[in-house]
Amino acid sequence: MIQDIQEQVAEPVQTVVQKLEGWLDAFVNMIPNMVVTLLLLVIFLVLARLGSKLSIKLFTKASKNEALGHLFSTAVYAVILGLGFFIMLGVLGLDKALTSLIAGIGVLGLVLGFAFQDIAADFISGIILAFRKPFKIGEIIEIKGIMGIVRKIELRVTVVETFQGQEVYIPNKDILQGAIYNFSVLKKRRIDIAVGVSYAEDLDKVEDVVLSTIKNLEGVLDKDLIIFDYSEFDSSSINFNIRFWIEYPGGPGYFAMKNKAIKAIKSAFDAHDITIPFPIRTLDFGIKGGQKLSQMQLNTKGVNKEVN
C-alpha cells in the first residue's frame, strides 16, 4: 500500500523535475542569445537617442514648430526602438510571439484608426500646416468667418484670439479643408466705402471732391490706386464706391481709418454743398394716382348737413 503511494507521488515529482531540468537547459542554451539581446538593447537605445537628436536638428531647418519637432523626434525614437525590439525577439527565438504581436498591433491600429479618425485627421493636418506655413503666430487671419490674431499653432488645433476678446480653438482639419484669409502677408488692406449723392449734384464735381479728400487723408497708401466708381441709380440717390489701401496690420487700424475717411467725406460734402440724400416717400392721394393733396376737391356737403 505504502509502496503504491510512493510510486504515485514519485511519478508527478519526476515529471516536475524533468520540466525544471528542461527549462534550466533551455535557459543555459539561451544565455548567449540573452547576452546578445542585452547588447542589442543598449545599441538600439543609443541609436534611438542619436536618431532623435539628429531628427530635431534636421527638422528645425525645415520648420520652427517646436511641438511638431518633438513629435517627429519621438516618432523616430519609437521607430528605432521598435525595430530593435523585433530584432531582439527574433534573436530569442520568439518568432511565433513576434507574429502574434504584429497581428495584434495591426488589429489594434485598425480599431484605433476608426475610433480616433477625426483626431488623427487633425494631427495629420497640423503636420501639413507646419510644412506649408500659410500663416504664423501673430498674423491676422480669417477662417470660416472667424477672424483674429493667431496665438498658438498646435498639432491638433490652432488658437485664434478674435477682436471681440475670445479665444477660438479651430481644428486643423477644418483649416486645411477651408479657405484661409491672411491679412498680414501683403502688409496692406483695402477699405471699401459706399456713399450716395443727390440726383441734383454734378457727378464730376463729386468725384473730384471725394478723390481729393481721400488722397489728402493721412495713412492712405498707393494713392494712384484709389478707385472711384458710380455703382447704381438708387431710389433716392446715385451711389458710388470709393476704394483705397491702408497699412495693415499697423498704422491707425482698419476701423479707425474707415471712420476717419467717412468723417472726412462728410466734411468735404458739407464744405462744397453736396447733399447725401435720405429716402423720400411721395404720397399719392388720387384714386387713379398722380394727384397731390392740394389738388383734391374735398366733399364737405355731408359734413355741413351733420353740423346743421
CSV table of N, CA and C in Angstrom, one decimal, residues 19-130:
chain,number,residue,atom,x,y,z
A,19,LYS,N,10.7,18.7,-16.1
A,19,LYS,CA,10.4,20.0,-16.6
A,19,LYS,C,11.3,21.1,-16.2
A,20,LEU,N,11.7,21.1,-14.9
A,20,LEU,CA,12.6,22.1,-14.4
A,20,LEU,C,14.0,21.9,-15.1
A,21,GLU,N,14.4,20.7,-15.2
A,21,GLU,CA,15.7,20.4,-15.9
A,21,GLU,C,15.7,20.9,-17.3
A,22,GLY,N,14.5,20.7,-18.0
A,22,GLY,CA,14.4,21.1,-19.4
A,22,GLY,C,14.4,22.7,-19.5
A,23,TRP,N,13.7,23.3,-18.5
A,23,TRP,CA,13.8,24.7,-18.5
A,23,TRP,C,15.2,25.3,-18.2
A,24,LEU,N,15.8,24.6,-17.3
A,24,LEU,CA,17.2,25.0,-17.0
A,24,LEU,C,18.1,24.9,-18.2
A,25,ASP,N,18.0,23.7,-18.8
A,25,ASP,CA,18.8,23.5,-20.0
A,25,ASP,C,18.5,24.6,-21.1
A,26,ALA,N,17.2,24.9,-21.3
A,26,ALA,CA,16.8,25.9,-22.3
A,26,ALA,C,17.4,27.3,-21.9
A,27,PHE,N,17.3,27.5,-20.5
A,27,PHE,CA,17.9,28.8,-20.1
A,27,PHE,C,19.4,28.9,-20.3
A,28,VAL,N,20.0,27.8,-20.0
A,28,VAL,CA,21.5,27.8,-20.2
A,28,VAL,C,21.8,28.0,-21.7
A,29,ASN,N,21.0,27.3,-22.6
A,29,ASN,CA,21.2,27.4,-24.0
A,29,ASN,C,20.9,28.8,-24.5
A,30,MET,N,20.0,29.5,-23.8
A,30,MET,CA,19.6,30.9,-24.2
A,30,MET,C,20.5,32.0,-23.7
A,31,ILE,N,21.4,31.6,-22.8
A,31,ILE,CA,22.2,32.7,-22.2
A,31,ILE,C,23.0,33.4,-23.3
A,32,PRO,N,23.6,32.8,-24.3
A,32,PRO,CA,24.3,33.6,-25.3
A,32,PRO,C,23.4,34.5,-26.1
A,33,ASN,N,22.2,34.0,-26.4
A,33,ASN,CA,21.2,34.8,-27.1
A,33,ASN,C,20.7,36.0,-26.2
A,34,MET,N,20.6,35.7,-24.9
A,34,MET,CA,20.2,36.8,-24.0
A,34,MET,C,21.3,37.9,-23.9
A,35,VAL,N,22.5,37.4,-23.9
A,35,VAL,CA,23.6,38.4,-23.8
A,35,VAL,C,23.6,39.3,-25.1
A,36,VAL,N,23.4,38.6,-26.2
A,36,VAL,CA,23.3,39.3,-27.5
A,36,VAL,C,22.1,40.3,-27.5
A,37,THR,N,21.0,39.8,-26.9
A,37,THR,CA,19.8,40.7,-26.8
A,37,THR,C,20.1,41.9,-26.0
A,38,LEU,N,20.8,41.7,-24.8
A,38,LEU,CA,21.1,42.9,-24.0
A,38,LEU,C,22.0,43.9,-24.7
A,39,LEU,N,23.0,43.3,-25.4
A,39,LEU,CA,23.9,44.2,-26.2
A,39,LEU,C,23.1,45.0,-27.3
A,40,LEU,N,22.1,44.2,-27.9
A,40,LEU,CA,21.3,44.9,-28.9
A,40,LEU,C,20.4,46.0,-28.3
A,41,LEU,N,19.9,45.7,-27.1
A,41,LEU,CA,19.1,46.7,-26.4
A,41,LEU,C,19.9,48.0,-26.1
A,42,VAL,N,21.1,47.8,-25.7
A,42,VAL,CA,22.0,49.0,-25.4
A,42,VAL,C,22.3,49.7,-26.7
A,43,ILE,N,22.6,49.0,-27.8
A,43,ILE,CA,22.9,49.6,-29.0
A,43,ILE,C,21.7,50.4,-29.6
A,44,PHE,N,20.5,49.8,-29.5
A,44,PHE,CA,19.4,50.4,-30.1
A,44,PHE,C,18.9,51.6,-29.3
A,45,LEU,N,19.2,51.6,-27.9
A,45,LEU,CA,18.9,52.7,-27.1
A,45,LEU,C,19.7,53.9,-27.5
A,46,VAL,N,21.0,53.6,-27.7
A,46,VAL,CA,21.9,54.7,-28.1
A,46,VAL,C,21.6,55.2,-29.5
A,47,LEU,N,21.2,54.3,-30.4
A,47,LEU,CA,20.9,54.7,-31.8
A,47,LEU,C,19.6,55.5,-31.8
A,48,ALA,N,18.6,55.1,-30.9
A,48,ALA,CA,17.4,55.9,-30.8
A,48,ALA,C,17.6,57.3,-30.3
A,49,ARG,N,18.5,57.5,-29.3
A,49,ARG,CA,18.8,58.8,-28.8
A,49,ARG,C,19.5,59.6,-29.9
A,50,LEU,N,20.5,59.0,-30.6
A,50,LEU,CA,21.2,59.8,-31.6
A,50,LEU,C,20.2,60.1,-32.8
A,51,GLY,N,19.4,59.2,-33.1
A,51,GLY,CA,18.4,59.4,-34.2
A,51,GLY,C,17.4,60.5,-33.8
A,52,SER,N,17.0,60.6,-32.6
A,52,SER,CA,16.1,61.6,-32.1
A,52,SER,C,16.7,63.0,-32.1
A,53,LYS,N,18.0,63.1,-31.7
A,53,LYS,CA,18.7,64.4,-31.7
A,53,LYS,C,18.9,64.8,-33.1
A,54,LEU,N,19.3,63.9,-34.0
A,54,LEU,CA,19.6,64.3,-35.4
A,54,LEU,C,18.3,64.7,-36.1
A,55,SER,N,17.2,64.0,-35.8
A,55,SER,CA,15.9,64.4,-36.4
A,55,SER,C,15.5,65.8,-36.0
A,56,ILE,N,15.7,66.2,-34.8
A,56,ILE,CA,15.4,67.5,-34.3
A,56,ILE,C,16.2,68.6,-35.1
A,57,LYS,N,17.5,68.3,-35.2
A,57,LYS,CA,18.4,69.3,-36.0
A,57,LYS,C,17.9,69.4,-37.4
A,58,LEU,N,17.6,68.3,-38.0
A,58,LEU,CA,17.1,68.3,-39.4
A,58,LEU,C,15.8,69.0,-39.6
A,59,PHE,N,14.9,68.7,-38.6
A,59,PHE,CA,13.5,69.3,-38.6
A,59,PHE,C,13.5,70.8,-38.4
A,60,THR,N,14.4,71.3,-37.5
A,60,THR,CA,14.4,72.7,-37.3
A,60,THR,C,14.8,73.5,-38.5
A,61,LYS,N,15.5,72.9,-39.4
A,61,LYS,CA,15.9,73.6,-40.7
A,61,LYS,C,14.7,73.7,-41.6
A,62,ALA,N,13.7,72.8,-41.5
A,62,ALA,CA,12.6,72.9,-42.3
A,62,ALA,C,11.4,73.6,-41.7
A,63,SER,N,11.3,73.6,-40.4
A,63,SER,CA,10.2,74.2,-39.7
A,63,SER,C,10.6,74.6,-38.3
A,64,LYS,N,10.0,75.7,-37.8
A,64,LYS,CA,10.3,76.2,-36.4
A,64,LYS,C,9.2,75.8,-35.5
A,65,ASN,N,8.3,74.9,-35.9
A,65,ASN,CA,7.3,74.4,-35.0
A,65,ASN,C,7.9,73.4,-34.0
A,66,GLU,N,8.0,73.9,-32.7
A,66,GLU,CA,8.6,73.1,-31.7
A,66,GLU,C,7.8,71.8,-31.4
A,67,ALA,N,6.5,72.0,-31.3
A,67,ALA,CA,5.7,70.8,-30.9
A,67,ALA,C,5.8,69.7,-32.0
A,68,LEU,N,5.8,70.1,-33.2
A,68,LEU,CA,5.9,69.2,-34.3
A,68,LEU,C,7.3,68.6,-34.3
A,69,GLY,N,8.3,69.4,-34.0
A,69,GLY,CA,9.7,68.8,-33.9
A,69,GLY,C,9.8,67.8,-32.9
A,70,HIS,N,9.2,68.0,-31.7
A,70,HIS,CA,9.3,67.0,-30.6
A,70,HIS,C,8.5,65.7,-31.0
A,71,LEU,N,7.4,65.9,-31.7
A,71,LEU,CA,6.6,64.8,-32.1
A,71,LEU,C,7.4,63.9,-33.1
A,72,PHE,N,8.1,64.6,-34.1
A,72,PHE,CA,8.9,63.9,-35.1
A,72,PHE,C,10.0,63.2,-34.4
A,73,SER,N,10.7,63.8,-33.5
A,73,SER,CA,11.8,63.2,-32.8
A,73,SER,C,11.4,62.0,-32.0
A,74,THR,N,10.2,62.1,-31.4
A,74,THR,CA,9.6,61.0,-30.6
A,74,THR,C,9.3,59.8,-31.5
A,75,ALA,N,8.8,60.1,-32.7
A,75,ALA,CA,8.4,59.1,-33.6
A,75,ALA,C,9.6,58.4,-34.1
A,76,VAL,N,10.7,59.1,-34.4
A,76,VAL,CA,12.0,58.5,-34.8
A,76,VAL,C,12.5,57.6,-33.7
A,77,TYR,N,12.5,58.1,-32.5
A,77,TYR,CA,12.9,57.3,-31.3
A,77,TYR,C,12.1,56.0,-31.2
A,78,ALA,N,10.8,56.1,-31.3
A,78,ALA,CA,9.9,54.9,-31.2
A,78,ALA,C,10.2,53.9,-32.3
A,79,VAL,N,10.4,54.4,-33.6
A,79,VAL,CA,10.6,53.5,-34.7
A,79,VAL,C,11.9,52.7,-34.5
A,80,ILE,N,13.0,53.4,-34.1
A,80,ILE,CA,14.2,52.7,-33.9
A,80,ILE,C,14.1,51.7,-32.8
A,81,LEU,N,13.5,52.1,-31.7
A,81,LEU,CA,13.3,51.1,-30.6
A,81,LEU,C,12.4,49.9,-31.0
A,82,GLY,N,11.4,50.2,-31.8
A,82,GLY,CA,10.5,49.2,-32.3
A,82,GLY,C,11.2,48.2,-33.2
A,83,LEU,N,12.1,48.7,-34.1
A,83,LEU,CA,12.8,47.8,-34.9
A,83,LEU,C,13.8,47.0,-34.1
A,84,GLY,N,14.4,47.6,-33.1
A,84,GLY,CA,15.3,46.8,-32.2
A,84,GLY,C,14.6,45.7,-31.5
A,85,PHE,N,13.3,46.1,-31.0
A,85,PHE,CA,12.5,45.1,-30.3
A,85,PHE,C,12.2,43.9,-31.1
A,86,PHE,N,11.8,44.1,-32.4
A,86,PHE,CA,11.5,43.0,-33.2
A,86,PHE,C,12.8,42.1,-33.5
A,87,ILE,N,13.9,42.8,-33.7
A,87,ILE,CA,15.1,42.0,-33.9
A,87,ILE,C,15.5,41.2,-32.7
A,88,MET,N,15.3,41.8,-31.5
A,88,MET,CA,15.6,41.0,-30.2
A,88,MET,C,14.7,39.9,-30.0
A,89,LEU,N,13.5,40.0,-30.4
A,89,LEU,CA,12.6,38.8,-30.3
A,89,LEU,C,13.0,37.7,-31.2
A,90,GLY,N,13.4,38.1,-32.4
A,90,GLY,CA,13.9,37.1,-33.3
A,90,GLY,C,15.2,36.4,-32.8
A,91,VAL,N,16.1,37.1,-32.2
A,91,VAL,CA,17.3,36.5,-31.6
A,91,VAL,C,16.9,35.5,-30.5
A,92,LEU,N,15.9,35.9,-29.7
A,92,LEU,CA,15.5,35.0,-28.6
A,92,LEU,C,14.7,33.8,-29.1
A,93,GLY,N,14.4,33.8,-30.4
A,93,GLY,CA,13.6,32.6,-31.0
A,93,GLY,C,12.1,32.7,-30.7
A,94,LEU,N,11.6,33.9,-30.4
A,94,LEU,CA,10.2,34.1,-30.2
A,94,LEU,C,9.5,34.5,-31.4
A,95,ASP,N,9.7,33.7,-32.5
A,95,ASP,CA,9.1,34.0,-33.8
A,95,ASP,C,7.6,34.0,-33.8
A,96,LYS,N,7.0,33.0,-33.1
A,96,LYS,CA,5.6,32.9,-33.0
A,96,LYS,C,5.0,34.1,-32.2
A,97,ALA,N,5.7,34.5,-31.2
A,97,ALA,CA,5.2,35.6,-30.4
A,97,ALA,C,5.3,36.9,-31.2
A,98,LEU,N,6.4,37.0,-32.0
A,98,LEU,CA,6.6,38.2,-32.9
A,98,LEU,C,5.4,38.3,-33.9
A,99,THR,N,5.1,37.1,-34.5
A,99,THR,CA,4.0,37.1,-35.5
A,99,THR,C,2.7,37.5,-34.8
A,100,SER,N,2.4,36.9,-33.7
A,100,SER,CA,1.1,37.3,-33.0
A,100,SER,C,1.1,38.7,-32.6
A,101,LEU,N,2.3,39.3,-32.2
A,101,LEU,CA,2.4,40.7,-31.7
A,101,LEU,C,2.1,41.6,-32.9
A,102,ILE,N,2.7,41.3,-34.1
A,102,ILE,CA,2.4,42.1,-35.3
A,102,ILE,C,1.0,42.1,-35.7
A,103,ALA,N,0.3,40.9,-35.6
A,103,ALA,CA,-1.1,40.8,-36.0
A,103,ALA,C,-1.9,41.6,-35.0
A,104,GLY,N,-1.6,41.5,-33.7
A,104,GLY,CA,-2.3,42.2,-32.7
A,104,GLY,C,-2.2,43.7,-32.9
A,105,ILE,N,-1.0,44.2,-33.2
A,105,ILE,CA,-0.8,45.6,-33.5
A,105,ILE,C,-1.6,46.1,-34.7
A,106,GLY,N,-1.6,45.3,-35.7
A,106,GLY,CA,-2.4,45.6,-36.9
A,106,GLY,C,-3.9,45.8,-36.6
A,107,VAL,N,-4.4,44.8,-35.8
A,107,VAL,CA,-5.9,44.9,-35.4
A,107,VAL,C,-6.1,46.1,-34.5
A,108,LEU,N,-5.2,46.3,-33.6
A,108,LEU,CA,-5.4,47.4,-32.7
A,108,LEU,C,-5.3,48.8,-33.4
A,109,GLY,N,-4.4,48.8,-34.4
A,109,GLY,CA,-4.2,50.1,-35.2
A,109,GLY,C,-5.5,50.3,-36.0
A,110,LEU,N,-6.1,49.3,-36.5
A,110,LEU,CA,-7.3,49.4,-37.3
A,110,LEU,C,-8.5,49.9,-36.4
A,111,VAL,N,-8.6,49.3,-35.2
A,111,VAL,CA,-9.7,49.8,-34.3
A,111,VAL,C,-9.5,51.2,-33.9
A,112,LEU,N,-8.2,51.5,-33.5
A,112,LEU,CA,-8.0,52.9,-33.1
A,112,LEU,C,-8.1,53.9,-34.2
A,113,GLY,N,-7.8,53.5,-35.5
A,113,GLY,CA,-8.0,54.3,-36.6
A,113,GLY,C,-9.4,54.7,-36.8
A,114,PHE,N,-10.4,53.8,-36.7
A,114,PHE,CA,-11.8,54.1,-36.8
A,114,PHE,C,-12.3,54.9,-35.6
A,115,ALA,N,-11.8,54.6,-34.4
A,115,ALA,CA,-12.3,55.3,-33.2
A,115,ALA,C,-11.8,56.8,-33.2
A,116,PHE,N,-10.6,57.0,-33.6
A,116,PHE,CA,-10.0,58.4,-33.5
A,116,PHE,C,-9.6,58.9,-34.9
A,117,GLN,N,-10.5,58.7,-35.9
A,117,GLN,CA,-10.1,59.2,-37.2
A,117,GLN,C,-10.1,60.7,-37.3
A,118,ASP,N,-11.1,61.3,-36.6
A,118,ASP,CA,-11.1,62.8,-36.6
A,118,ASP,C,-9.9,63.4,-35.9
A,119,ILE,N,-9.5,62.8,-34.8
A,119,ILE,CA,-8.3,63.3,-34.1
A,119,ILE,C,-7.0,63.1,-34.9
A,120,ALA,N,-7.0,61.9,-35.6
A,120,ALA,CA,-5.8,61.6,-36.4
A,120,ALA,C,-5.8,62.6,-37.6
A,121,ALA,N,-7.0,62.9,-38.2
A,121,ALA,CA,-7.0,63.8,-39.3
A,121,ALA,C,-6.5,65.2,-38.9
A,122,ASP,N,-6.8,65.6,-37.6
A,122,ASP,CA,-6.4,66.9,-37.1
A,122,ASP,C,-4.9,66.9,-37.0
A,123,PHE,N,-4.3,65.8,-36.4
A,123,PHE,CA,-2.9,65.7,-36.3
A,123,PHE,C,-2.1,65.8,-37.6
A,124,ILE,N,-2.6,65.0,-38.6
A,124,ILE,CA,-2.0,65.0,-39.9
A,124,ILE,C,-2.1,66.4,-40.5
A,125,SER,N,-3.3,67.0,-40.4
A,125,SER,CA,-3.4,68.4,-40.9
A,125,SER,C,-2.5,69.3,-40.2
A,126,GLY,N,-2.3,69.2,-38.9
A,126,GLY,CA,-1.3,70.0,-38.2
A,126,GLY,C,0.1,69.8,-38.8
A,127,ILE,N,0.5,68.6,-39.1
A,127,ILE,CA,1.8,68.4,-39.7
A,127,ILE,C,1.9,69.0,-41.1
A,128,ILE,N,0.9,68.9,-41.9
A,128,ILE,CA,0.9,69.5,-43.2
A,128,ILE,C,1.0,71.1,-43.1
A,129,LEU,N,0.2,71.6,-42.1
A,129,LEU,CA,0.2,73.1,-41.9
A,129,LEU,C,1.6,73.6,-41.5
A,130,ALA,N,2.3,72.7,-40.7
A,130,ALA,CA,3.6,73.1,-40.2
A,130,ALA,C,4.6,73.2,-41.3
